[in-house]
Amino acid sequence: MQVNLPEKRYYGIGELAKAFDVNASLIRFWDKEFDEINPKKNAKGDRMFRPDDVKVLQMIYHLVKERGFTLEGAKIHLKEGKKKTLDNFEIINKLEGIKNKLLEMKKGL
């Protein structure tokens, strides 16, 4: 899944929910369930997600929503093969970006 977010240091939960096309409550739930997500909290208690947190959220989204993993399965997959999962996920993201650019070029013909 390609997430189109502007390059920033921190993202609010609403921005992420809109980018992933999910409810903010799902992002909050994943934050509680997965130790790999570590957002900062401001004085009000609002979660502020870093770009690294967004990458982890993308991996979780990919595993749970696109590949059909259970939450427990996704947790195990992330912990056991984090490096391999990250490499594969980045390759998939790059290929999807190339595919989208090619499709845009095709439309322009």
Coordinates of N, CA, C and O in Angstrom, one line a residue:
M1 N 0.8 -1.2 0.0 CA 0.0 0.0 0.0 C 0.9 1.2 0.0 O 1.8 1.4 0.8
Q2 N 0.6 2.1 -0.9 CA 1.3 3.4 -1.0 C 0.6 4.4 -0.1 O -0.6 4.6 -0.3
V3 N 1.3 5.0 0.8 CA 0.7 6.0 1.6 C 1.3 7.4 1.2 O 2.5 7.5 1.2
N4 N 0.4 8.3 0.8 CA 0.9 9.6 0.3 C 0.8 10.6 1.5 O -0.3 11.1 1.7
L5 N 1.9 10.8 2.1 CA 2.0 11.8 3.2 C 3.1 12.8 2.9 O 4.1 12.4 2.4
P6 N 2.9 14.0 3.3 CA 4.0 15.0 3.1 C 5.1 14.6 4.1 O 4.9 14.0 5.1
E7 N 6.3 15.0 3.7 CA 7.5 14.7 4.5 C 7.5 15.6 5.7 O 7.6 16.8 5.6
K8 N 7.3 15.0 6.9 CA 7.3 15.8 8.2 C 8.0 15.0 9.2 O 8.2 13.8 9.1
R9 N 8.2 15.6 10.4 CA 8.8 14.9 11.5 C 7.8 14.1 12.3 O 8.1 13.0 12.8
Y10 N 6.6 14.6 12.4 CA 5.5 14.0 13.1 C 4.2 14.1 12.4 O 3.9 15.0 11.7
Y11 N 3.4 13.0 12.5 CA 2.1 12.9 11.9 C 1.0 12.7 13.0 O 1.3 11.9 13.9
G12 N -0.1 13.4 12.9 CA -1.2 13.2 13.8 C -1.9 11.9 13.5 O -1.9 11.4 12.3
I13 N -2.7 11.4 14.4 CA -3.4 10.2 14.2 C -4.5 10.3 13.1 O -4.8 9.4 12.3
G14 N -5.1 11.5 13.0 CA -6.1 11.8 12.0 C -5.5 11.7 10.6 O -6.1 11.2 9.6
E15 N -4.3 12.3 10.4 CA -3.6 12.2 9.1 C -3.3 10.8 8.7 O -3.6 10.4 7.5
L16 N -2.9 10.0 9.6 CA -2.6 8.6 9.3 C -3.9 7.8 9.0 O -3.9 7.0 8.1
A17 N -4.9 8.0 9.8 CA -6.2 7.3 9.5 C -6.7 7.6 8.1 O -7.1 6.7 7.4
K18 N -6.6 8.9 7.7 CA -7.0 9.3 6.4 C -6.1 8.7 5.3 O -6.6 8.2 4.3
A19 N -4.8 8.7 5.5 CA -3.9 8.1 4.6 C -4.1 6.6 4.4 O -4.0 6.1 3.3
F20 N -4.3 5.9 5.5 CA -4.5 4.5 5.4 C -6.0 4.1 5.1 O -6.3 2.9 5.0
D21 N -6.9 5.1 5.1 CA -8.3 4.9 4.9 C -8.9 3.9 5.9 O -9.6 2.9 5.6
V22 N -8.6 4.2 7.2 CA -9.1 3.4 8.3 C -9.5 4.4 9.4 O -9.2 5.6 9.3
N23 N -10.2 3.9 10.4 CA -10.6 4.7 11.6 C -9.4 5.0 12.5 O -8.5 4.1 12.6
A24 N -9.4 6.1 13.1 CA -8.4 6.5 14.0 C -8.3 5.5 15.2 O -7.2 5.2 15.7
S25 N -9.4 4.9 15.5 CA -9.5 3.9 16.6 C -8.6 2.6 16.2 O -8.0 2.0 17.1
L26 N -8.6 2.3 15.0 CA -7.7 1.1 14.5 C -6.3 1.5 14.7 O -5.5 0.6 15.2
I27 N -5.9 2.7 14.4 CA -4.5 3.1 14.6 C -4.1 3.1 16.1 O -3.1 2.6 16.5
R28 N -5.0 3.6 16.9 CA -4.9 3.5 18.4 C -4.7 2.1 18.9 O -3.9 1.8 19.7
F29 N -5.6 1.2 18.4 CA -5.5 -0.2 18.7 C -4.2 -0.8 18.4 O -3.6 -1.5 19.2
W30 N -3.8 -0.6 17.1 CA -2.5 -1.2 16.7 C -1.3 -0.6 17.6 O -0.4 -1.3 17.9
D31 N -1.4 0.7 17.9 CA -0.4 1.3 18.8 C -0.3 0.5 20.1 O 0.8 0.3 20.6
K32 N -1.4 0.1 20.7 CA -1.5 -0.6 21.9 C -1.0 -2.0 21.8 O -0.3 -2.6 22.7
E33 N -1.3 -2.6 20.7 CA -1.0 -4.1 20.4 C 0.4 -4.3 20.0 O 1.0 -5.4 20.3
F34 N 1.0 -3.4 19.2 CA 2.3 -3.7 18.7 C 3.4 -2.8 19.4 O 3.3 -1.6 19.4
D35 N 4.4 -3.5 20.0 CA 5.5 -2.8 20.7 C 6.4 -2.0 19.7 O 7.1 -1.1 20.2
E36 N 6.4 -2.3 18.4 CA 7.2 -1.7 17.5 C 6.8 -0.2 17.2 O 7.6 0.5 16.6
I37 N 5.6 0.1 17.5 CA 5.1 1.5 17.3 C 5.3 2.2 18.6 O 4.8 1.9 19.6
N38 N 6.0 3.3 18.5 CA 6.3 4.1 19.7 C 6.1 5.6 19.4 O 7.1 6.4 19.3
P39 N 4.9 6.1 19.3 CA 4.6 7.5 19.1 C 4.9 8.3 20.3 O 4.8 7.8 21.4
K40 N 5.3 9.6 20.1 CA 5.5 10.5 21.2 C 4.1 11.0 21.5 O 3.2 11.0 20.7
K41 N 4.0 11.4 22.7 CA 2.7 12.1 23.2 C 3.0 13.5 23.6 O 3.9 13.7 24.3
N42 N 2.1 14.4 23.2 CA 2.3 15.8 23.6 C 1.6 16.0 24.9 O 1.2 15.0 25.6
A43 N 1.6 17.2 25.4 CA 1.1 17.5 26.7 C -0.4 17.1 26.9 O -0.8 16.7 28.0
K44 N -1.1 17.2 25.8 CA -2.5 16.8 25.8 C -2.7 15.3 25.8 O -3.8 14.8 26.0
G45 N -1.7 14.6 25.4 CA -1.8 13.1 25.3 C -2.0 12.7 23.9 O -2.3 11.5 23.7
D46 N -2.0 13.6 22.9 CA -2.2 13.2 21.5 C -1.0 12.5 21.0 O 0.2 12.8 21.3
R47 N -1.2 11.4 20.3 CA -0.1 10.7 19.7 C 0.5 11.4 18.5 O -0.2 11.8 17.6
M48 N 1.8 11.5 18.4 CA 2.5 12.1 17.3 C 3.4 11.0 16.8 O 4.4 10.6 17.4
F49 N 3.1 10.5 15.6 CA 3.9 9.4 15.0 C 5.0 9.9 14.1 O 4.9 10.8 13.3
R50 N 6.2 9.3 14.3 CA 7.4 9.6 13.5 C 7.3 8.8 12.2 O 6.6 7.8 12.0
P51 N 8.1 9.2 11.2 CA 8.2 8.4 9.9 C 8.5 6.9 10.1 O 8.0 6.1 9.4
D52 N 9.3 6.6 11.1 CA 9.6 5.2 11.4 C 8.3 4.4 11.9 O 8.1 3.3 11.5
D53 N 7.5 5.1 12.7 CA 6.3 4.5 13.1 C 5.3 4.3 11.9 O 4.6 3.3 11.9
V54 N 5.4 5.2 11.0 CA 4.5 5.1 9.8 C 4.9 3.9 9.0 O 4.1 3.1 8.5
K55 N 6.2 3.6 8.9 CA 6.7 2.4 8.1 C 6.2 1.1 8.8 O 5.8 0.2 8.2
V56 N 6.3 1.1 10.1 CA 5.8 0.0 10.9 C 4.3 -0.2 10.7 O 3.8 -1.3 10.5
L57 N 3.5 0.9 10.7 CA 2.1 0.9 10.4 C 1.8 0.3 9.0 O 0.9 -0.4 8.8
Q58 N 2.6 0.7 8.1 CA 2.5 0.2 6.7 C 2.7 -1.3 6.7 O 1.9 -2.0 6.0
M59 N 3.7 -1.8 7.4 CA 3.9 -3.2 7.4 C 2.8 -3.9 8.1 O 2.3 -5.0 7.6
I60 N 2.3 -3.4 9.2 CA 1.2 -4.0 9.9 C -0.1 -4.0 9.0 O -0.8 -5.1 8.8
Y61 N -0.3 -2.9 8.3 CA -1.5 -2.8 7.4 C -1.3 -3.9 6.3 O -2.3 -4.6 6.0
H62 N -0.1 -4.0 5.7 CA 0.1 -5.0 4.7 C -0.1 -6.4 5.2 O -0.8 -7.2 4.5
L63 N 0.4 -6.7 6.3 CA 0.3 -8.1 6.8 C -1.2 -8.4 7.2 O -1.6 -9.5 6.9
V64 N -1.8 -7.5 7.9 CA -3.2 -7.8 8.4 C -4.2 -7.6 7.3 O -5.1 -8.5 7.1
K65 N -4.2 -6.5 6.6 CA -5.3 -6.1 5.7 C -5.1 -6.8 4.3 O -6.1 -7.2 3.7
E66 N -3.9 -6.8 3.8 CA -3.6 -7.3 2.5 C -3.3 -8.7 2.4 O -3.7 -9.4 1.5
R67 N -2.6 -9.2 3.4 CA -2.2 -10.6 3.4 C -3.0 -11.5 4.3 O -2.9 -12.7 4.2
G68 N -3.9 -10.9 5.1 CA -4.8 -11.7 5.9 C -4.2 -12.3 7.1 O -4.8 -13.3 7.7
F69 N -3.1 -11.8 7.7 CA -2.6 -12.3 8.9 C -3.5 -12.0 10.1 O -4.2 -11.0 10.1
T70 N -3.5 -12.8 11.1 CA -4.1 -12.5 12.4 C -3.2 -11.5 13.1 O -2.0 -11.4 12.7
L71 N -3.7 -10.8 14.1 CA -2.8 -9.9 14.9 C -1.6 -10.7 15.5 O -0.5 -10.2 15.5
E72 N -1.9 -11.8 16.1 CA -0.8 -12.6 16.7 C 0.2 -13.0 15.6 O 1.4 -13.0 15.9
G73 N -0.3 -13.4 14.5 CA 0.6 -13.9 13.4 C 1.4 -12.7 12.9 O 2.6 -12.9 12.6
A74 N 0.8 -11.5 12.8 CA 1.6 -10.3 12.4 C 2.6 -10.0 13.4 O 3.8 -9.6 13.1
K75 N 2.3 -10.1 14.7 CA 3.3 -9.8 15.8 C 4.5 -10.7 15.7 O 5.6 -10.3 15.8
I76 N 4.2 -12.0 15.5 CA 5.3 -13.0 15.4 C 6.1 -12.8 14.2 O 7.3 -12.8 14.2
H77 N 5.4 -12.5 13.1 CA 6.2 -12.2 11.8 C 7.1 -11.0 11.9 O 8.2 -11.1 11.5
L78 N 6.6 -10.0 12.6 CA 7.4 -8.8 12.7 C 8.6 -9.0 13.7 O 9.7 -8.5 13.4
K79 N 8.4 -9.7 14.7 CA 9.4 -10.0 15.7 C 10.5 -10.9 15.2 O 11.7 -10.7 15.4
E80 N 10.1 -12.0 14.5 CA 11.0 -13.0 14.1 C 11.8 -12.6 12.9 O 13.0 -12.9 12.7
G81 N 11.1 -12.0 11.9 CA 11.8 -11.7 10.7 C 11.7 -10.2 10.3 O 11.4 -9.9 9.2
K82 N 12.0 -9.4 11.3 CA 11.8 -7.9 11.1 C 12.7 -7.4 10.0 O 12.2 -6.7 9.1
K83 N 13.9 -7.8 9.9 CA 14.8 -7.3 8.9 C 14.4 -7.8 7.5 O 14.3 -7.0 6.6
K84 N 14.1 -9.1 7.4 CA 13.6 -9.7 6.2 C 12.3 -9.1 5.7 O 12.1 -8.7 4.6
T85 N 11.4 -8.9 6.7 CA 10.1 -8.3 6.4 C 10.2 -6.9 5.9 O 9.6 -6.5 5.0
L86 N 11.1 -6.1 6.6 CA 11.3 -4.7 6.2 C 11.9 -4.7 4.8 O 11.4 -3.8 4.0
D87 N 12.8 -5.5 4.5 CA 13.4 -5.5 3.1 C 12.4 -5.8 2.1 O 12.3 -5.2 1.0
N88 N 11.6 -6.9 2.3 CA 10.6 -7.3 1.4 C 9.5 -6.2 1.2 O 9.1 -5.9 0.1
F89 N 9.2 -5.6 2.3 CA 8.1 -4.6 2.3 C 8.6 -3.4 1.5 O 7.8 -2.8 0.7
E90 N 9.9 -3.0 1.7 CA 10.4 -1.8 0.9 C 10.5 -2.1 -0.6 O 10.2 -1.3 -1.4
I91 N 10.8 -3.4 -0.9 CA 10.9 -3.8 -2.3 C 9.5 -3.7 -2.9 O 9.3 -3.2 -4.0
I92 N 8.5 -4.2 -2.2 CA 7.1 -4.2 -2.7 C 6.6 -2.8 -2.9 O 6.0 -2.4 -3.9
N93 N 6.9 -1.9 -1.9 CA 6.5 -0.5 -2.0 C 7.2 0.2 -3.2 O 6.5 0.9 -3.9
K94 N 8.4 -0.1 -3.5 CA 9.1 0.5 -4.6 C 8.5 0.0 -5.9 O 8.2 0.8 -6.9
L95 N 8.2 -1.3 -6.0 CA 7.6 -1.9 -7.2 C 6.2 -1.3 -7.4 O 5.8 -1.0 -8.6
E96 N 5.4 -1.1 -6.3 CA 4.1 -0.5 -6.5 C 4.2 0.9 -7.0 O 3.4 1.4 -7.8
G97 N 5.2 1.7 -6.5 CA 5.4 3.0 -7.0 C 5.7 3.1 -8.5 O 5.2 3.9 -9.2
I98 N 6.6 2.1 -8.9 CA 6.9 2.0 -10.3 C 5.7 1.7 -11.1 O 5.5 2.3 -12.2
K99 N 4.9 0.7 -10.6 CA 3.7 0.3 -11.4 C 2.7 1.5 -11.5 O 2.2 1.7 -12.6
N100 N 2.6 2.3 -10.4 CA 1.7 3.4 -10.5 C 2.2 4.4 -11.5 O 1.4 5.0 -12.3
K101 N 3.5 4.7 -11.6 CA 4.0 5.6 -12.5 C 3.8 5.1 -14.0 O 3.5 5.9 -14.9
L102 N 4.0 3.8 -14.2 CA 3.9 3.3 -15.5 C 2.4 3.4 -15.9 O 2.1 3.6 -17.1
L103 N 1.5 3.1 -15.0 CA 0.1 3.2 -15.4 C -0.3 4.7 -15.7 O -1.1 4.9 -16.6
E104 N 0.3 5.6 -15.0 CA 0.0 7.0 -15.3 C 0.5 7.4 -16.7 O -0.1 8.1 -17.5
M105 N 1.7 6.8 -17.0 CA 2.3 7.1 -18.3 C 1.5 6.5 -19.4 O 1.3 7.0 -20.5
K106 N 0.9 5.3 -19.2 CA 0.1 4.6 -20.1 C -1.2 5.4 -20.4 O -1.7 5.5 -21.5
K107 N -1.8 6.0 -19.3 CA -3.0 6.8 -19.5 C -2.7 8.1 -20.4 O -3.5 8.5 -21.1
G108 N -1.4 8.6 -20.3 CA -1.1 9.7 -21.1 C -0.8 9.5 -22.5 O -0.7 10.4 -23.3
L109 N -0.7 8.2 -22.9 CA -0.5 7.9 -24.3 C -1.7 8.0 -25.2 O -2.8 7.9 -24.9

